[in-house]
Amino acid sequence: MSLYKNLFKQTAIYGLAMVLPRMLSFFLVRLYTNVLPNRADYADLTTVLAWMVFFNVILSYGFETAFFRFYNSEKDKKKVVSTSTISIFWSSIAFLIIALLFRNTLAQYANVDQQYITYSIWILVLDSLVVIPFSKLRANQRPIRYAAIKIGNVFINLALNFFFLLILPKIASSNPNSIFTTIYVENFGVGYIFIANLISSLATFIVLSPDYFKINWKIDKELWKRMMQYGLPILIAGLAFAINEHFDKILLGKLLPANIAKSEVGAYSACYKLGLFMVLFRTAYTLGIEPFFFSHASNENAPQTYATVTKYFVIFGSFISLSVIVFADLLKVVLLDNKTYWEAMKVVPLIVFANFFLGIYTNLSVWYKLIDKTKIGAYISIVGALVTLALNYLLIPLKGPFGSYYGCAIATIAAYGSMMLISYYLGRNKYPIPYDMKRIFGYLTLSILFSAVSFYIPSIRENYYVKTVLLAVFLYFIYYSEKETLLRILKRKAK
């Protein structure tokens, strides 16, 4: 059990590194939706951030996962660190030069202000330069330092957002001769958001920059080629993931009539955020599980370990998904109090379970990473991306209940669901893992059923007594199914 305790501990700390910052940053959504003039401005912010996800993937080109793979398999770990760091450094500098030269073209294509693109380019470069330093902290099992830096980044970002969007306008209004008036620009809310992000990214880079002075600035070409060969399929998978996760917002803005496009993107993007809690759980888990999978690959009982870990991921994930959906209408009041955005609330259950399916897929994808067949992951992700693109193009233009942003949500859950199933069926032959499918399927099915009943039946959606009973029944089902394991743990603690 010490093995699972260590995994849980690391996941909890990484979870803190992701949960607390994202919880704090989520309140920025409430700030943005209240302070920005309209949903179109929030849509501009969302669109640029969506494109940034694509470029984040390109700038790391699979080297984050490749780093873990070779850091655990190579004897000379310093060579792995230096080779990966140098590679990311020079590719980032090349991107900076090229992107700044074509920033006007990029702004026109994205249909946003050029200044937003300029800020984004610098943020992307600074973030890419800390990919390997952060990966090294995870590989060396230093989650506390990792968490401290991540949390510090968000606190700076949060403080600057409140200063630029709330405090600075009041100072400029009440004290027109103040020095702060010189940095205040009226109706520049989205620009200030990017400036806050840029400063926080710069601060993070400064903290981690000593790593660049500790390495031997000599690249191992043979090792680099092997890392590229391993990482490029992950790059393809990452781009496919970016399509699944964010391209719907871009397509929504392009496929709908111009007079409503940005407004719809704004509403969908804001309600999409209510799936945050499942995203947080999945992200924290992924940060802890990837190094765990590689470090225990040589153990004789590794397949059984992976099966057990997956089952408990499904247990926790099912409960979190159901809880978020049961209390979604309470969460929206706290986290998204601008009622003009609430019309897109119907997408929340689909987005929550889509992210849950992605988390299950992360577990099921261990087999192709361990046998160095990452190209299979790329193929699976491409299938998911094709599902996303096809359904978005088909559904977004439709009028009625399955069109617009609801079509985006349907496409997302269909994409992640297909990836989950494909990975499971392929992995059964390539790297057999004894998953407890009966219980996994039971937890998943019951949580989906209870979620649908509690959210989509109007009379029950408004009745929190019934919804709480459903949640309690699900908890009892978990206890009944896992009673033997729970009693064994309690007895061990009693000793």
Coordinates of C-alpha atoms in Angstrom, one line a residue:
M1 CA 0.0 0.0 0.0
S2 CA 3.0 2.3 0.5
L3 CA 3.2 2.4 -3.3
Y4 CA -0.3 3.8 -3.6
K5 CA 0.2 6.2 -0.7
N6 CA 3.2 7.7 -2.4
L7 CA 1.2 8.1 -5.6
F8 CA -1.7 9.7 -3.7
K9 CA 0.7 12.0 -1.8
Q10 CA 2.3 13.2 -5.0
T11 CA -1.0 13.5 -6.8
A12 CA -2.3 15.6 -3.8
I13 CA 0.6 18.0 -3.9
Y14 CA 0.5 18.3 -7.7
G15 CA -3.2 18.7 -7.3
L16 CA -2.6 21.6 -4.9
A17 CA -0.2 23.0 -7.5
M18 CA -3.0 22.9 -10.1
V19 CA -6.2 23.1 -8.0
L20 CA -5.4 26.1 -5.9
P21 CA -4.0 28.2 -8.8
R22 CA -6.9 27.2 -11.1
M23 CA -9.4 27.8 -8.4
L24 CA -8.0 31.3 -7.9
S25 CA -7.7 31.9 -11.6
F26 CA -11.3 30.7 -12.0
F27 CA -12.5 33.6 -10.0
L28 CA -10.9 35.6 -12.8
V29 CA -13.6 34.3 -15.1
R30 CA -16.2 35.9 -12.8
L31 CA -14.1 39.1 -12.9
Y32 CA -13.7 39.0 -16.6
T33 CA -17.4 38.3 -17.3
N34 CA -18.3 41.2 -15.0
V35 CA -15.7 43.8 -16.0
L36 CA -15.3 43.2 -19.7
P37 CA -18.0 45.2 -21.6
N38 CA -19.7 42.3 -23.3
R39 CA -19.5 38.6 -24.3
A40 CA -17.6 39.5 -27.5
D41 CA -14.7 40.8 -25.5
Y42 CA -14.5 37.6 -23.5
A43 CA -14.7 35.7 -26.8
D44 CA -11.6 37.6 -28.1
L45 CA -9.7 36.5 -24.9
T46 CA -10.9 32.9 -25.3
T47 CA -10.0 32.7 -29.0
V48 CA -6.4 33.9 -28.4
L49 CA -6.0 31.5 -25.4
A50 CA -7.3 28.7 -27.6
W51 CA -4.7 29.4 -30.3
M52 CA -2.0 29.6 -27.6
V53 CA -2.7 26.1 -26.5
F54 CA -1.8 24.9 -30.1
F55 CA 1.5 26.8 -30.0
N56 CA 2.3 25.6 -26.5
V57 CA 2.1 22.0 -27.9
I58 CA 4.2 22.9 -30.9
L59 CA 6.9 24.6 -28.8
S60 CA 7.4 21.6 -26.5
Y61 CA 7.1 19.1 -29.4
G62 CA 6.7 16.1 -27.1
F63 CA 9.9 16.7 -25.2
E64 CA 8.1 16.8 -21.9
T65 CA 7.1 13.1 -22.1
A66 CA 10.3 12.2 -23.9
F67 CA 12.2 13.7 -21.0
F68 CA 10.6 11.4 -18.5
R69 CA 11.1 8.4 -20.7
F70 CA 14.9 9.0 -21.2
Y71 CA 15.5 10.4 -17.8
N72 CA 14.5 7.1 -16.3
S73 CA 16.2 4.9 -18.9
E74 CA 19.5 6.7 -19.5
K75 CA 22.4 6.4 -17.1
D76 CA 23.7 9.9 -17.9
K77 CA 20.8 12.0 -16.7
K78 CA 22.7 15.2 -17.0
K79 CA 23.0 14.6 -20.7
V80 CA 19.2 14.2 -21.0
V81 CA 18.7 17.5 -19.2
S82 CA 21.2 19.4 -21.2
T83 CA 20.1 18.0 -24.6
S84 CA 16.4 18.6 -24.0
T85 CA 17.0 22.1 -22.5
I86 CA 19.2 23.3 -25.4
S87 CA 16.7 21.9 -28.0
I88 CA 13.8 23.7 -26.4
F89 CA 15.8 26.9 -26.0
W90 CA 16.9 27.4 -29.6
S91 CA 13.5 26.3 -31.1
S92 CA 11.8 28.9 -28.8
I93 CA 14.1 31.7 -30.0
A94 CA 13.5 30.7 -33.6
F95 CA 9.7 30.8 -33.0
L96 CA 10.0 34.2 -31.3
I97 CA 11.7 35.8 -34.3
I98 CA 9.4 34.2 -36.9
A99 CA 6.1 34.9 -35.0
L100 CA 7.0 38.6 -34.3
L101 CA 7.6 39.0 -38.1
F102 CA 4.2 37.6 -38.9
R103 CA 2.2 38.9 -36.0
N104 CA 0.0 41.1 -38.1
T105 CA -1.0 38.2 -40.3
L106 CA -1.7 36.1 -37.3
A107 CA -3.9 38.8 -35.8
Q108 CA -5.9 39.2 -39.0
Y109 CA -6.5 35.4 -39.2
A110 CA -7.7 35.2 -35.6
N111 CA -9.7 38.4 -36.0
V112 CA -8.3 40.1 -32.8
D113 CA -6.1 43.1 -32.0
Q114 CA -2.4 42.8 -33.0
Q115 CA -1.3 43.8 -29.5
Y116 CA -2.9 40.6 -28.0
I117 CA -0.9 38.5 -30.5
T118 CA 2.4 40.3 -29.5
Y119 CA 1.8 39.7 -25.8
S120 CA 0.8 36.1 -26.5
I121 CA 4.0 35.4 -28.5
W122 CA 6.2 36.5 -25.6
I123 CA 4.1 34.5 -23.1
L124 CA 4.4 31.4 -25.2
V125 CA 8.2 31.7 -25.4
L126 CA 8.6 32.2 -21.7
D127 CA 6.4 29.3 -20.9
S128 CA 8.2 27.0 -23.3
L129 CA 11.6 27.9 -21.7
V130 CA 10.4 26.5 -18.4
V131 CA 9.1 23.2 -19.7
I132 CA 12.2 21.2 -19.0
P133 CA 13.0 22.8 -15.6
F134 CA 9.5 21.9 -14.4
S135 CA 9.8 18.4 -15.8
K136 CA 13.1 18.0 -14.0
L137 CA 11.3 18.9 -10.7
R138 CA 8.7 16.2 -11.4
A139 CA 11.2 13.6 -12.4
N140 CA 13.3 14.2 -9.2
Q141 CA 10.1 14.0 -7.2
R142 CA 10.1 17.6 -5.9
P143 CA 6.4 18.3 -6.0
I144 CA 6.5 20.9 -3.2
R145 CA 8.9 23.2 -5.1
Y146 CA 6.9 22.6 -8.3
A147 CA 3.7 23.5 -6.4
A148 CA 5.2 26.6 -4.8
I149 CA 6.4 28.0 -8.2
K150 CA 3.1 27.3 -9.9
I151 CA 1.1 28.8 -7.1
G152 CA 3.4 31.8 -7.0
N153 CA 2.8 32.3 -10.7
V154 CA -1.0 32.4 -10.3
F155 CA -0.9 34.7 -7.3
I156 CA 1.1 37.2 -9.3
N157 CA -1.3 36.9 -12.2
L158 CA -4.3 37.2 -9.9
A159 CA -3.0 40.3 -8.1
L160 CA -2.1 42.0 -11.4
N161 CA -5.5 41.2 -12.9
F162 CA -7.3 42.8 -9.9
F163 CA -5.0 45.7 -10.0
F164 CA -5.3 46.4 -13.7
L165 CA -9.1 45.7 -14.0
L166 CA -10.5 47.0 -10.7
I167 CA -8.0 49.2 -8.8
L168 CA -6.2 51.1 -11.6
P169 CA -9.4 52.5 -13.2
K170 CA -10.6 53.8 -9.9
I171 CA -7.2 55.4 -9.2
A172 CA -7.2 57.0 -12.6
S173 CA -10.7 58.3 -12.2
S174 CA -10.3 59.7 -8.7
N175 CA -6.7 60.9 -9.0
P176 CA -6.2 62.1 -12.6
N177 CA -2.8 63.5 -11.8
S178 CA -1.5 60.3 -10.3
I179 CA 1.5 58.5 -11.8
F180 CA -0.8 55.5 -12.3
T181 CA -2.8 57.5 -14.8
T182 CA 0.1 57.3 -17.2
I183 CA -0.2 53.5 -17.4
Y184 CA -4.0 53.5 -17.6
V185 CA -5.7 53.0 -21.0
E186 CA -9.4 53.1 -21.2
N187 CA -11.2 50.1 -22.6
F188 CA -8.1 48.0 -22.7
G189 CA -9.3 45.2 -20.4
V190 CA -8.3 42.3 -22.6
G191 CA -4.9 43.9 -23.1
Y192 CA -4.3 44.2 -19.4
I193 CA -5.2 40.5 -19.0
F194 CA -2.4 39.5 -21.4
I195 CA 0.0 41.9 -19.7
A196 CA -0.7 40.3 -16.3
N197 CA -0.1 36.9 -17.9
L198 CA 3.2 38.1 -19.4
I199 CA 4.6 39.5 -16.1
S200 CA 3.7 36.3 -14.2
S201 CA 5.3 34.1 -16.9
L202 CA 8.4 36.3 -16.8
A203 CA 8.6 35.9 -13.0
T204 CA 8.4 32.1 -13.3
F205 CA 11.1 32.1 -15.9
I206 CA 13.4 34.2 -13.6
V207 CA 12.9 31.7 -10.7
L208 CA 13.8 28.7 -12.9
S209 CA 16.5 30.5 -15.0
P210 CA 19.4 29.2 -12.8
D211 CA 18.8 25.8 -14.4
Y212 CA 20.2 27.3 -17.7
F213 CA 23.5 28.1 -15.9
K214 CA 23.9 24.6 -14.5
I215 CA 23.8 22.6 -17.7
N216 CA 26.6 21.7 -20.1
W217 CA 25.7 23.6 -23.2
K218 CA 26.5 20.7 -25.5
I219 CA 23.8 18.7 -27.2
D220 CA 24.1 15.0 -27.7
K221 CA 22.9 14.6 -31.3
E222 CA 22.3 10.9 -31.1
L223 CA 20.2 11.2 -28.0
W224 CA 18.4 14.2 -29.5
K225 CA 17.4 12.2 -32.5
R226 CA 16.0 9.4 -30.3
M227 CA 14.1 11.9 -28.2
M228 CA 12.7 13.5 -31.3
Q229 CA 11.7 10.1 -32.6
Y230 CA 9.9 9.4 -29.4
G231 CA 8.5 12.9 -29.0
L232 CA 7.1 13.7 -32.4
P233 CA 4.2 11.2 -32.2
I234 CA 3.4 12.9 -28.9
L235 CA 3.5 16.2 -30.6
I236 CA 0.9 14.9 -33.1
A237 CA -1.2 13.6 -30.3
G238 CA -0.8 16.9 -28.5
L239 CA -2.1 18.8 -31.5
A240 CA -5.0 16.4 -31.8
F241 CA -5.7 17.0 -28.1
A242 CA -5.6 20.7 -28.6
I243 CA -8.2 20.3 -31.4
N244 CA -10.4 18.2 -29.1
E245 CA -10.1 20.6 -26.2
H246 CA -10.1 24.1 -27.8
F247 CA -10.7 24.1 -31.5
D248 CA -14.5 24.0 -30.9
K249 CA -14.3 27.6 -29.7
I250 CA -12.4 28.7 -32.8
L251 CA -14.8 26.9 -35.1
L252 CA -17.8 28.2 -33.2
G253 CA -16.6 31.7 -34.0
K254 CA -16.1 30.9 -37.7
L255 CA -19.1 28.7 -38.5
L256 CA -21.8 30.9 -36.9
P257 CA -23.1 34.1 -38.5
A258 CA -20.8 37.0 -37.7
N259 CA -23.5 38.9 -35.8
I260 CA -23.9 36.2 -33.1
A261 CA -20.6 34.3 -33.3
K262 CA -18.6 36.1 -30.6
S263 CA -21.5 36.3 -28.3
E264 CA -22.0 32.5 -28.5
V265 CA -18.3 31.8 -28.1
G266 CA -18.3 34.0 -24.9
A267 CA -21.3 32.1 -23.3
Y268 CA -20.0 28.7 -24.2
S269 CA -16.5 29.4 -23.0
A270 CA -17.7 30.7 -19.7
C271 CA -20.0 27.8 -18.9
Y272 CA -17.3 25.4 -20.2
K273 CA -15.3 26.5 -17.2
L274 CA -17.8 24.9 -14.8
G275 CA -16.3 21.6 -15.8
L276 CA -13.3 22.9 -14.0
F277 CA -13.4 20.5 -11.1
M278 CA -13.1 17.4 -13.2
V279 CA -10.3 19.1 -15.2
L280 CA -8.5 19.8 -12.0
F281 CA -8.7 16.2 -10.8
R282 CA -7.6 14.9 -14.2
T283 CA -4.7 17.3 -14.5
A284 CA -3.4 16.7 -11.0
Y285 CA -3.7 13.0 -11.5
T286 CA -1.9 13.1 -14.9
L287 CA 1.0 15.1 -13.4
G288 CA 1.5 12.5 -10.7
I289 CA 0.8 9.4 -12.8
E290 CA 3.1 9.9 -15.8
P291 CA 6.4 9.7 -13.8
F292 CA 4.8 6.9 -11.7
F293 CA 4.0 4.8 -14.7
F294 CA 7.5 5.0 -16.1
S295 CA 9.3 4.5 -12.7
H296 CA 7.4 1.3 -12.0
A297 CA 7.4 -0.2 -15.4
S298 CA 10.1 -2.8 -14.6
N299 CA 8.2 -4.2 -11.5
E300 CA 6.8 -7.7 -11.9
N301 CA 3.4 -6.7 -10.7
A302 CA 3.2 -3.5 -12.8
P303 CA 0.1 -4.5 -14.8
Q304 CA -1.9 -5.3 -11.6
T305 CA -0.7 -2.0 -10.1
Y306 CA -1.9 -0.1 -13.2
A307 CA -5.3 -1.9 -13.1
T308 CA -5.8 -0.9 -9.4
V309 CA -4.8 2.7 -10.0
T310 CA -7.3 2.9 -12.9
K311 CA -10.1 1.5 -10.9
Y312 CA -9.7 4.0 -8.1
F313 CA -9.3 6.8 -10.6
V314 CA -12.8 5.9 -12.0
I315 CA -14.2 5.7 -8.4
F316 CA -13.0 9.2 -7.5
G317 CA -13.8 10.6 -11.0
S318 CA -17.3 9.2 -11.0
F319 CA -18.1 10.8 -7.6
I320 CA -16.5 14.1 -8.6
S321 CA -18.4 14.2 -11.9
L322 CA -21.8 13.4 -10.2
S323 CA -21.1 16.0 -7.4
V324 CA -20.3 18.8 -9.9
I325 CA -23.4 18.1 -12.0
V326 CA -25.7 17.8 -8.9
F327 CA -24.6 21.2 -7.6
A328 CA -23.9 22.9 -11.0
D329 CA -26.7 25.4 -10.5
L330 CA -25.2 26.5 -7.2
L331 CA -21.7 26.6 -8.6
K332 CA -22.8 28.9 -11.4
V333 CA -24.1 31.5 -8.9
V334 CA -20.7 31.5 -7.1
L335 CA -18.4 31.3 -10.0
L336 CA -20.3 32.9 -12.9
D337 CA -22.8 35.3 -11.5
N338 CA -23.4 37.2 -14.8
K339 CA -26.7 35.7 -15.9
T340 CA -26.2 36.6 -19.6
Y341 CA -23.8 33.7 -19.8
W342 CA -26.1 31.1 -18.2
E343 CA -27.9 30.2 -21.4
A344 CA -25.1 27.7 -22.2
M345 CA -25.4 25.8 -18.9
K346 CA -26.8 22.8 -20.7
V347 CA -23.3 21.9 -21.9
V348 CA -21.9 21.4 -18.4
P349 CA -22.7 17.7 -17.9
L350 CA -21.3 16.8 -21.3
I351 CA -18.1 18.8 -20.7
V352 CA -17.6 17.2 -17.2
F353 CA -17.9 13.7 -18.5
A354 CA -15.8 14.5 -21.6
N355 CA -13.0 15.4 -19.3
F356 CA -13.6 12.3 -17.2
F357 CA -13.3 10.1 -20.3
L358 CA -10.1 11.9 -21.1
G359 CA -8.8 11.0 -17.7
I360 CA -9.7 7.4 -18.2
Y361 CA -7.9 7.5 -21.5
T362 CA -4.8 8.8 -19.8
N363 CA -4.8 5.6 -17.7
L364 CA -5.5 3.3 -20.6
S365 CA -2.7 4.9 -22.7
V366 CA 0.0 3.7 -20.5
W367 CA 0.6 0.5 -22.6
Y368 CA 1.8 2.2 -25.8
K369 CA 4.1 4.6 -23.8
L370 CA 5.7 1.7 -22.0
I371 CA 6.4 -0.3 -25.1
D372 CA 7.7 2.8 -26.9
K373 CA 4.9 2.8 -29.5
T374 CA 3.9 6.5 -29.0
K375 CA 2.8 6.7 -32.6
I376 CA -0.2 4.6 -31.7
G377 CA -1.2 7.3 -29.3
A378 CA -0.9 9.8 -32.1
Y379 CA -3.2 7.7 -34.3
I380 CA -5.8 7.4 -31.5
S381 CA -5.6 11.2 -30.9
I382 CA -6.0 11.8 -34.7
V383 CA -9.2 9.7 -34.7
G384 CA -10.4 11.8 -31.8
A385 CA -9.5 15.0 -33.6
L386 CA -11.3 13.8 -36.8
V387 CA -14.4 13.1 -34.7
T388 CA -14.2 16.6 -33.2
L389 CA -13.8 18.3 -36.5
A390 CA -16.5 16.3 -38.3
L391 CA -19.1 16.7 -35.6
N392 CA -18.3 20.4 -35.1
Y393 CA -18.7 21.1 -38.8
L394 CA -21.9 19.1 -38.9
L395 CA -23.6 20.3 -35.7
I396 CA -22.5 23.9 -35.1
P397 CA -24.4 25.4 -38.1
L398 CA -27.6 23.5 -37.2
K399 CA -30.6 25.3 -35.8
G400 CA -32.3 23.7 -32.8
P401 CA -31.2 21.8 -29.7
F402 CA -28.1 20.1 -31.2
G403 CA -26.6 23.1 -32.9
S404 CA -24.3 26.0 -31.9
Y405 CA -22.3 25.4 -28.7
Y406 CA -24.3 22.3 -27.7
G407 CA -22.9 20.7 -30.9
C408 CA -19.4 21.6 -29.6
A409 CA -20.1 19.8 -26.3
I410 CA -21.4 16.7 -28.1
A411 CA -18.4 16.6 -30.3
T412 CA -16.0 16.9 -27.3
I413 CA -17.6 14.0 -25.4
A414 CA -17.8 11.9 -28.6
A415 CA -14.1 12.4 -29.3
Y416 CA -12.8 11.5 -25.8
G417 CA -15.2 8.6 -25.6
S418 CA -14.0 7.1 -28.8
M419 CA -10.3 7.6 -27.8
M420 CA -11.0 5.9 -24.5
L421 CA -12.6 2.9 -26.1
I422 CA -10.0 2.5 -28.9
S423 CA -7.1 2.6 -26.4
Y424 CA -8.8 -0.1 -24.3
Y425 CA -9.4 -2.5 -27.1
L426 CA -6.0 -2.1 -28.7
G427 CA -4.2 -2.4 -25.3
R428 CA -5.8 -5.7 -24.5
N429 CA -3.6 -7.5 -27.0
K430 CA -0.4 -5.3 -26.9
Y431 CA 0.0 -4.9 -23.2
P432 CA -2.6 -6.9 -21.2
I433 CA -3.7 -5.2 -18.0
P434 CA -6.2 -7.0 -15.7
Y435 CA -8.7 -4.1 -15.4
D436 CA -11.8 -4.8 -13.2
M437 CA -14.1 -3.9 -16.0
K438 CA -17.3 -5.0 -14.2
R439 CA -16.8 -2.5 -11.4
I440 CA -15.4 0.2 -13.6
F441 CA -18.3 0.0 -16.0
G442 CA -20.7 -0.1 -13.0
Y443 CA -19.4 3.1 -11.4
L444 CA -19.3 4.9 -14.8
T445 CA -22.7 3.9 -15.9
L446 CA -24.4 4.8 -12.6
S447 CA -22.7 8.2 -12.3
I448 CA -23.8 9.0 -15.9
L449 CA -27.4 7.8 -15.2
F450 CA -27.7 9.8 -12.0
S451 CA -26.1 12.9 -13.6
A452 CA -28.6 12.8 -16.5
V453 CA -31.6 12.4 -14.2
S454 CA -30.5 15.2 -11.8
F455 CA -29.7 17.7 -14.5
Y456 CA -31.9 17.2 -17.5
I457 CA -35.3 16.4 -15.7
P458 CA -36.5 19.9 -14.7
S459 CA -38.5 18.8 -11.6
I460 CA -35.5 16.9 -10.2
R461 CA -33.0 19.6 -11.2
E462 CA -34.7 22.0 -8.8
N463 CA -35.1 19.5 -6.0
Y464 CA -31.9 19.3 -4.0
Y465 CA -33.4 16.7 -1.6
V466 CA -33.7 14.2 -4.5
K467 CA -30.4 15.0 -5.9
T468 CA -28.6 14.6 -2.6
V469 CA -30.3 11.2 -2.2
L470 CA -28.9 10.2 -5.6
L471 CA -25.4 11.3 -4.5
A472 CA -25.8 9.3 -1.2
V473 CA -27.0 6.2 -3.1
F474 CA -23.9 6.4 -5.3
L475 CA -21.6 6.7 -2.3
Y476 CA -23.3 3.7 -0.7
F477 CA -22.8 1.8 -4.0
I478 CA -19.0 2.6 -3.8
Y479 CA -18.9 1.5 -0.1
Y480 CA -20.8 -1.8 -0.9
S481 CA -18.6 -2.6 -3.8
E482 CA -15.3 -1.7 -2.1
K483 CA -16.2 -2.8 1.4
E484 CA -13.5 -5.5 1.7
T485 CA -10.7 -3.2 0.6
L486 CA -11.9 -0.4 2.9
L487 CA -12.2 -2.8 5.9
R488 CA -8.7 -4.1 5.2
I489 CA -7.3 -0.6 5.2
L490 CA -9.1 0.3 8.5
K491 CA -7.8 -2.9 10.2
R492 CA -4.3 -2.1 9.1
K493 CA -4.6 1.4 10.5
A494 CA -6.0 0.0 13.8
K495 CA -2.8 -2.0 14.3

